[in-house]
Amino acid sequence: MKFLIYLLLILQLTGCVITQTPENGTPPGEVVRPENKGERPEEKKEVVPRENPDSLFYEYEEEAMKLLSKLSIEEKIGQMFLVRCPEDEKLQLYLSMKAGGFIMFGKDFAGKTKTEVIDNINYFQENSPIPMIIGVDEEGGSVVRVSSNPKLAEEAFKSPQELYKLGGYEKIKEDTEEKSQLLKSLGINLNLAPVADLSTDPLDFIFDRSFGKPAEETAKFVKIVVETAKENNISSTLKHFPGYGNNLDTHTASAYDRRPYEEFINSDFIPFKAGIESGVESVLVSHNIIESIDPTLPASLSKNVIDILKDDLNFTGIIMTDDLSMGAIREFNSDYPPEVMAVLAGNDMLIVTDFERAYDSLLSAVNNEIITEDRINDSLLKILKWKYYLGLLK
């Protein structure tokens, strides 16, 4: 029934776009770039708090609301993107578009000394009007963007499975402390880890990156990583909600998960609940199509999936997509671009490589009343509170 209601909503929105000309006269697909924002009259709306005192980052509500009320719609939209760290020729443009943050990959660290990495990140922050989230995937094992560089770490961080074999949960904690301190020393404030997916089959795509144990043991692993990272002022990201299972790699193609919903409730959700109860700051949603929840949309674009995360698992932090340039999304056809679908579904931050195109699409959707500014404000309030929480904003 939820899916039917959502489908009807999408159809209704589509009808509005076709039959109604926006009041501001902006045709579909035409956007106003940040440097031209003075050409578009800005209507400053009063920002009304929508969150309860039990929500994550609530103590920063007042400061965040004040800042939010001063931002233009262009600035708000830029803040919703976590962007693949750009090549030099795009850097100034992306900074001027006020991207919410950069994700750095192995090539961004390759061959660099610690001083060079710090200088690069300091440059990003000093030239960004709103301080940035700087994230990496430093899971350990096969995914080590930072520690693969011997100039930054004596050896690459080991996988969770290797660590557990060496010294159990105590070794997991020690490793997380060391990892968090290294990231913080470089100016990184977000680790897109831990992997909370369940897998005990070595043939599964996700197995090597997972803890490799059943739900309750994986939940304990997740809790230790999240709490230890928080103690070191590094935010964590649980991934890949609602649980990867034995599905194929969505970097290259769509993956259909045909498991019954009860299996998610009784198994896959358990590590995510543990991380949420430990105060994890963000959750990344996969591109798998979960047939028992929404048989037509990738999880990252599905309101059904996002609603479960918010309403059933009581998550009030930052919800972000997996990279919207991945194959599972590129081959997905919709009336709207994926970044628009992702915001309509309820995501707060969108991981993208093609920032210019994605930014234009989202701004066009707001200009044409497909997405309301109130919807943007809902996410922006959380993002700004997160930045106050991290000490990026004061």
XYZ file of C-alpha atoms in Angstrom:
394
model
C 0.000 0.000 0.000
C 2.858 2.382 0.841
C 4.345 1.784 -2.576
C 0.982 2.438 -4.267
C 0.605 5.732 -2.433
C 4.149 6.702 -3.379
C 3.553 5.783 -7.017
C 0.384 7.891 -7.118
C 2.314 10.784 -5.597
C 5.003 10.562 -8.268
C 2.377 10.433 -11.023
C 0.640 13.454 -9.562
C 3.906 15.388 -9.405
C 4.671 14.448 -12.994
C 1.280 15.745 -14.072
C 1.957 19.084 -12.381
C 5.200 19.479 -14.268
C 3.604 18.818 -17.640
C 0.517 21.000 -17.273
C 1.647 23.869 -15.102
C 4.171 26.614 -15.863
C 6.219 27.549 -12.784
C 5.511 31.019 -11.415
C 9.093 32.125 -11.882
C 8.935 31.279 -15.590
C 11.977 29.001 -15.537
C 11.529 26.295 -18.172
C 12.312 22.695 -17.214
C 16.027 21.962 -17.350
C 17.102 25.618 -17.152
C 18.868 26.559 -13.956
C 20.430 29.582 -12.312
C 24.099 29.035 -11.497
C 25.498 30.293 -8.182
C 27.344 33.158 -9.831
C 24.055 34.391 -11.314
C 21.896 33.952 -8.262
C 21.264 37.689 -8.040
C 19.123 37.406 -11.178
C 16.601 35.231 -9.369
C 14.617 36.954 -6.600
C 15.162 35.213 -3.288
C 12.172 34.733 -1.026
C 13.485 34.237 2.501
C 11.166 31.882 4.338
C 10.967 31.489 8.081
C 12.549 28.180 9.019
C 10.394 26.246 11.445
C 12.003 23.502 13.580
C 10.635 20.070 12.702
C 12.683 17.777 14.927
C 12.113 16.573 18.468
C 14.563 16.905 21.387
C 15.500 13.231 21.102
C 16.920 13.614 17.588
C 20.631 13.420 16.814
C 22.426 16.806 16.924
C 19.350 18.491 18.491
C 21.479 20.665 20.794
C 22.715 22.565 17.723
C 19.204 23.324 16.461
C 19.171 27.045 17.238
C 22.524 27.850 15.640
C 21.746 25.763 12.566
C 18.360 27.410 12.074
C 19.922 30.868 12.156
C 22.448 29.928 9.490
C 19.861 28.121 7.380
C 17.666 31.228 7.259
C 20.532 33.160 5.637
C 21.288 30.701 2.833
C 20.031 31.004 -0.738
C 18.412 28.022 -2.421
C 21.565 27.584 -4.524
C 23.714 27.383 -1.396
C 21.317 24.918 0.207
C 21.389 22.623 -2.805
C 25.185 22.651 -2.969
C 25.330 21.558 0.666
C 23.341 18.404 -0.100
C 26.132 16.905 -2.209
C 29.047 14.794 -1.052
C 31.214 15.025 -4.154
C 34.027 12.888 -5.497
C 37.125 15.012 -4.875
C 37.559 16.856 -8.200
C 40.522 17.187 -10.518
C 42.358 20.500 -10.316
C 40.472 22.113 -13.204
C 37.124 21.564 -11.463
C 38.186 22.381 -7.912
C 37.474 26.112 -7.870
C 34.108 25.627 -9.566
C 33.029 22.980 -7.057
C 34.129 25.150 -4.150
C 32.195 28.113 -5.578
C 29.114 25.874 -5.871
C 29.445 25.282 -2.109
C 29.535 21.496 -2.154
C 28.652 20.041 1.230
C 31.753 17.882 1.218
C 34.321 15.896 -0.728
C 34.995 12.162 -0.705
C 38.672 11.395 -1.238
C 39.885 8.209 -2.910
C 43.233 6.445 -3.126
C 44.484 8.588 -6.008
C 43.990 11.706 -3.871
C 46.518 10.360 -1.353
C 48.884 8.439 -3.647
C 52.515 9.489 -3.227
C 51.655 12.410 -0.932
C 53.245 13.102 2.417
C 51.166 13.831 5.489
C 51.981 17.530 5.177
C 50.826 17.603 1.558
C 47.513 15.917 2.415
C 46.923 18.300 5.323
C 47.702 21.297 3.111
C 45.269 20.085 0.439
C 42.431 19.575 2.915
C 43.152 22.894 4.620
C 42.911 24.550 1.203
C 39.483 22.983 0.657
C 38.256 24.247 4.013
C 39.762 27.718 3.748
C 38.224 28.266 0.314
C 34.791 26.853 1.087
C 32.313 29.451 2.402
C 30.728 26.724 4.552
C 33.191 24.207 6.065
C 33.132 20.833 4.351
C 32.613 17.233 5.294
C 35.793 15.443 4.202
C 35.148 11.726 3.896
C 37.028 8.563 2.992
C 36.286 4.847 2.765
C 38.823 3.480 5.229
C 37.187 0.156 6.037
C 40.374 -1.879 6.346
C 41.348 -4.855 4.209
C 40.513 -4.371 0.544
C 39.195 -0.801 0.978
C 41.951 1.437 2.351
C 42.117 4.829 0.645
C 44.539 6.429 3.130
C 46.655 3.701 4.692
C 47.529 2.161 1.319
C 50.037 5.034 1.071
C 53.182 4.034 3.043
C 53.966 7.721 3.582
C 50.809 8.023 5.681
C 50.770 4.703 7.556
C 53.335 2.027 8.328
C 50.978 -0.602 6.949
C 47.475 -0.713 5.517
C 44.701 -1.256 8.045
C 43.580 -4.857 8.275
C 40.052 -6.065 7.553
C 37.631 -6.536 10.462
C 37.812 -10.301 9.991
C 41.623 -10.289 10.230
C 41.558 -8.062 13.304
C 39.082 -10.290 15.098
C 41.265 -13.337 14.468
C 44.265 -11.481 15.892
C 42.665 -10.179 19.078
C 38.887 -10.238 19.146
C 36.800 -7.151 19.845
C 39.630 -5.489 21.782
C 41.712 -5.501 18.608
C 38.773 -3.951 16.717
C 38.674 -1.120 19.255
C 42.438 -0.526 19.126
C 42.365 -0.452 15.335
C 39.452 2.010 15.277
C 41.297 4.320 17.678
C 44.434 4.264 15.535
C 42.460 4.732 12.337
C 40.367 7.593 13.732
C 43.425 9.408 15.065
C 45.158 9.146 11.690
C 42.131 10.448 9.805
C 41.628 13.302 12.250
C 45.307 14.291 12.038
C 44.895 14.712 8.270
C 41.754 16.848 8.541
C 39.308 14.073 7.619
C 36.098 14.091 9.662
C 34.039 11.240 8.173
C 34.877 7.582 7.680
C 32.388 5.814 5.432
C 32.566 2.712 7.594
C 31.816 0.305 9.222
C 30.269 -2.178 6.829
C 27.203 -3.392 8.735
C 26.157 -5.922 6.100
C 25.784 -9.551 7.118
C 27.669 -12.218 5.197
C 29.036 -15.583 6.271
C 29.524 -17.018 2.780
C 32.980 -16.396 1.254
C 31.370 -16.459 -2.198
C 29.278 -13.344 -1.463
C 30.445 -10.109 -3.118
C 30.388 -8.274 0.224
C 31.938 -11.045 2.357
C 35.550 -9.805 2.435
C 34.411 -6.332 3.496
C 31.973 -7.582 6.141
C 32.662 -8.779 9.685
C 31.838 -12.257 8.424
C 29.754 -13.281 11.432
C 26.043 -13.568 12.342
C 23.843 -10.634 13.301
C 24.465 -10.330 17.047
C 28.241 -10.560 16.714
C 28.256 -8.098 13.818
C 26.099 -5.761 15.914
C 28.731 -5.800 18.672
C 31.440 -5.029 16.107
C 29.411 -2.102 14.729
C 28.756 -0.710 18.214
C 32.465 -0.756 19.106
C 33.517 0.961 15.873
C 30.861 3.691 16.074
C 31.445 4.490 19.742
C 35.242 4.483 19.434
C 35.188 6.734 16.366
C 32.848 9.159 18.170
C 35.276 9.349 21.084
C 37.876 10.546 18.575
C 35.547 13.076 16.892
C 35.275 11.081 13.679
C 31.806 10.509 12.258
C 30.910 7.054 10.956
C 28.647 5.786 8.198
C 26.797 2.486 8.449
C 26.539 0.779 5.085
C 24.866 -0.557 3.003
C 21.280 -0.239 4.306
C 19.032 -2.235 4.375
C 21.689 -4.968 4.133
C 23.617 -6.299 1.151
C 23.034 -10.010 1.681
C 24.444 -12.209 -1.083
C 23.680 -9.746 -3.866
C 25.846 -8.808 -6.834
C 28.109 -5.778 -7.090
C 25.923 -2.723 -7.856
C 28.936 -0.767 -9.103
C 28.342 -2.453 -12.456
C 24.686 -3.541 -12.623
C 21.388 -3.802 -10.768
C 20.999 -6.371 -8.008
C 17.624 -7.803 -7.002
C 17.193 -8.986 -3.419
C 14.320 -11.479 -3.251
C 14.534 -12.349 0.436
C 11.381 -12.048 2.580
C 11.053 -8.908 4.684
C 11.074 -10.990 7.875
C 14.708 -11.871 7.171
C 15.652 -8.201 7.253
C 13.771 -7.661 10.515
C 15.224 -10.728 12.209
C 18.748 -10.452 10.848
C 20.005 -7.634 8.585
C 18.538 -4.760 10.597
C 20.170 -5.869 13.867
C 23.657 -4.403 13.213
C 22.110 -1.196 11.858
C 19.979 -0.858 14.996
C 23.087 -1.329 17.132
C 24.887 1.446 15.269
C 21.901 3.779 15.478
C 21.517 3.162 19.212
C 25.230 3.947 19.579
C 24.679 7.358 17.978
C 26.030 6.809 14.479
C 25.927 10.042 12.519
C 25.079 8.751 9.042
C 23.697 5.753 7.175
C 24.414 4.986 3.515
C 21.645 3.359 1.475
C 22.500 0.783 -1.185
C 21.282 0.570 -4.776
C 19.919 -2.965 -4.356
C 16.288 -3.466 -5.333
C 14.617 -5.033 -2.291
C 11.559 -6.735 -3.717
C 9.862 -7.274 -0.352
C 10.014 -3.515 0.355
C 9.874 -1.853 -3.066
C 10.061 -4.074 -6.164
C 10.490 -1.210 -8.646
C 13.103 1.166 -7.236
C 16.700 0.863 -6.029
C 16.757 1.202 -2.245
C 18.575 4.537 -2.482
C 15.683 6.005 -4.510
C 12.860 4.350 -2.571
C 10.752 6.256 -0.058
C 9.589 2.912 1.313
C 13.156 2.007 2.275
C 13.997 5.448 3.689
C 10.785 5.475 5.741
C 11.759 2.171 7.349
C 15.115 3.650 8.329
C 13.469 6.748 9.813
C 10.269 5.345 11.289
C 11.022 1.731 12.191
C 14.706 2.048 13.109
C 14.237 5.586 14.518
C 17.243 7.054 12.737
C 17.374 10.867 12.918
C 20.863 11.463 11.506
C 22.128 11.951 7.953
C 20.786 9.567 5.309
C 22.955 9.422 2.202
C 22.892 7.559 -1.073
C 25.601 5.311 -2.352
C 27.359 6.883 -5.347
C 24.708 7.851 -7.890
C 27.151 7.286 -10.758
C 27.256 3.529 -10.143
C 26.042 1.128 -12.813
C 22.886 0.127 -10.938
C 21.701 3.742 -11.133
C 22.986 4.560 -14.621
C 20.900 1.747 -16.110
C 17.791 2.688 -14.123
C 15.156 4.613 -16.089
C 12.832 7.143 -14.472
C 10.910 10.302 -15.285
C 13.298 12.192 -13.013
C 17.103 12.176 -12.699
C 18.416 10.006 -9.844
C 19.381 12.935 -7.611
C 15.804 14.247 -7.792
C 14.398 10.800 -7.028
C 16.829 10.482 -4.124
C 15.657 13.714 -2.510
C 11.994 12.867 -3.079
C 12.674 9.546 -1.349
C 14.052 11.318 1.732
C 17.861 11.255 1.428
C 19.749 14.147 3.006
C 23.065 13.911 1.146
C 23.811 12.587 -2.321
C 27.151 11.051 -3.248
C 28.007 12.052 -6.814
C 30.879 12.269 -9.270
C 29.239 14.552 -11.867
C 28.465 17.404 -9.492
C 27.583 20.014 -12.120
C 24.919 17.902 -13.810
C 23.455 16.654 -10.537
C 23.382 20.168 -9.063
C 21.633 21.539 -12.151
C 19.028 18.764 -12.029
C 18.219 19.359 -8.382
C 18.053 23.135 -8.745
C 15.785 22.737 -11.773
C 13.495 20.451 -9.757
C 13.149 23.122 -7.070
C 12.645 25.910 -9.621
C 9.895 23.854 -11.244
C 8.226 22.952 -7.928
C 8.903 19.234 -8.202
C 10.751 19.521 -4.884
C 9.727 22.148 -2.331
C 12.165 24.378 -0.510
C 10.699 23.077 2.739
C 11.877 19.596 1.742
C 15.373 20.972 1.099
C 15.298 22.766 4.461
C 14.497 19.523 6.274
C 17.766 18.000 5.092
C 19.818 21.175 5.344
C 18.928 21.636 8.988
C 20.350 18.188 9.742
C 23.475 18.773 7.637
C 24.241 22.100 9.315
C 23.656 20.642 12.782
C 26.073 17.849 11.897
C 28.696 20.423 10.960
C 28.197 22.240 14.272
C 28.455 18.906 16.073
C 31.802 18.213 14.360
C 33.095 21.669 15.259
C 33.283 22.734 11.622
C 30.809 25.532 12.312
C 31.003 27.596 15.489
